[in-house]
Amino acid sequence: MLKCLHFRFFFVILHSMRKVYKAHILFTKEKDRFEVFENGYIAVEDGRVIGVSNDLSELDCEGAEVIDFGDRLLIPAMIDMHVHAPQVHNQGVAMDLELLPWLQNYTFPEESKYADVTYAERMYRRFLHTQWLFGTMRSVVFGTVHTESTRLLMQLYQQAGMGAMVGKVAMNRNCPPALREDVEATIEGYEQLIAEFNHPDALVRPIITPRFVPSCTPELLKACGQLASIYRLPVQSHLSENTSEIAWVAELEPESRSYGDAYNRYGLFGQTPTVMAHCVWTSGEELEMMKRNRVMVAHCPTSNFNIASGMAPIRTFLDEGLPIGLGSDISGGHDLNMFRMLVYAIQVSKMHYQHDHDKAFLTLPETFWIATKSAGSFFGKVGSFEPGYDFDALVIDDSVLYPAEYSLLHRLERFVYLGDDRQIVHRFCRGQEVPEPQLSK
């Protein structure tokens, strides 16, 4: 009898480590529809989802704490698959320039300031705070060439409890001297960050980041590919964003059959998990290589419009089975609110539809799936509420936005189009509620 009581006590203690959240739960298990649990329950243990149900008794959570969010929405947190943290000061500036003059006249001068770690901390704290406001709990981030400032950015993400892959930028040509770093120094800086941050299951990890082919010599691209291979690290860069850029790459890499092939030749195109931003002009052989290598597209609609790059064919990518995520691309893009990226992605696809009625425009479920589960696959099991997925979540109080008769799906749609940070009342990353980051020490 005593043994049974002891077992019973242990069973209750074990299950009390679980938490159960009650709310209106919406997520996209498949790309063409929402899973909706009105007044549903989601069980979480050790930061991961155990199950979701409308019936609490089905979740095997006797003794677990139940947190009731009432009439609020509970959805997966946002993911920014392409963002330049050091460009936050330039948001909304020089939006009348194309890519290459914009880089030379605005971006490179701003990034040069990050040699000063004090300046970097002030701006990076502002950047993370804005991401937190808009519910972005995971990011794939460009830093600068500066090792110490990149280390600081990674530490700030760790302190905030927000997930990120952060890249020390590699570049050694076609850039100002202040941002030019030789191959040996780049490798040394990467290896310092790898030793400190590249731990299994870490929320914040390094990612190999050649800025783009024009800024990297073949020797530097080769070194980046070797680092990715040796340490099994992911890779990020830019691809086929602008027609002038593509022509430049063809001049610099005459042996490559396409822009993508220029990366592929150096082991930077799917040999380890890879995300390429933009892909506005990707087609033909380059598209086929991306499919074979499972290279993810980071679609950045506001940036593509602002610096006159064009409209990425996201419907084609989706139908071809490419992994896709959405990116803010600050500061080519002007908005860090990833919910707005859903809206802009849908609008871009509608412009494509005007030219090709055979290519249906994106729906809200598809775009939400791209922004959450599809993007989250780059981090592992992230972006959904299926069992085993990290509990990255937002609680939305949309009471000021909707008449009572609206359905849950219409409430979510209305928040995506009209809402902002004021309606996000709780933010979770891997099961931990993320408090507001400090803007200063």
Short mmCIF file of C-alpha atoms in Angstrom, two decimals, residues 10-19 45 59-65:
data_model
loop_
_atom_site.label_atom_id
_atom_site.label_comp_id
_atom_site.label_asym_id
_atom_site.label_seq_id
_atom_site.Cartn_x
_atom_site.Cartn_y
_atom_site.Cartn_z
CA PHE A 10 5.71 10.51 -7.76
CA PHE A 11 3.25 10.33 -10.66
CA VAL A 12 1.51 13.55 -9.57
CA ILE A 13 4.82 15.39 -9.03
CA LEU A 14 6.09 14.26 -12.44
CA HIS A 15 2.96 15.41 -14.21
CA SER A 16 2.81 18.66 -12.27
CA MET A 17 5.98 19.65 -14.15
CA ARG A 18 3.74 19.94 -17.17
CA LYS A 19 1.81 23.10 -17.89
CA GLU A 45 6.62 19.81 -20.82
CA LEU A 59 -3.90 15.08 -22.47
CA ASP A 60 -2.93 12.90 -19.47
CA CYS A 61 -2.05 15.94 -17.35
CA GLU A 62 -3.34 15.08 -13.90
CA GLY A 63 -1.87 17.51 -11.40
CA ALA A 64 -0.54 19.88 -14.06
CA GLU A 65 -0.95 23.63 -13.70
#
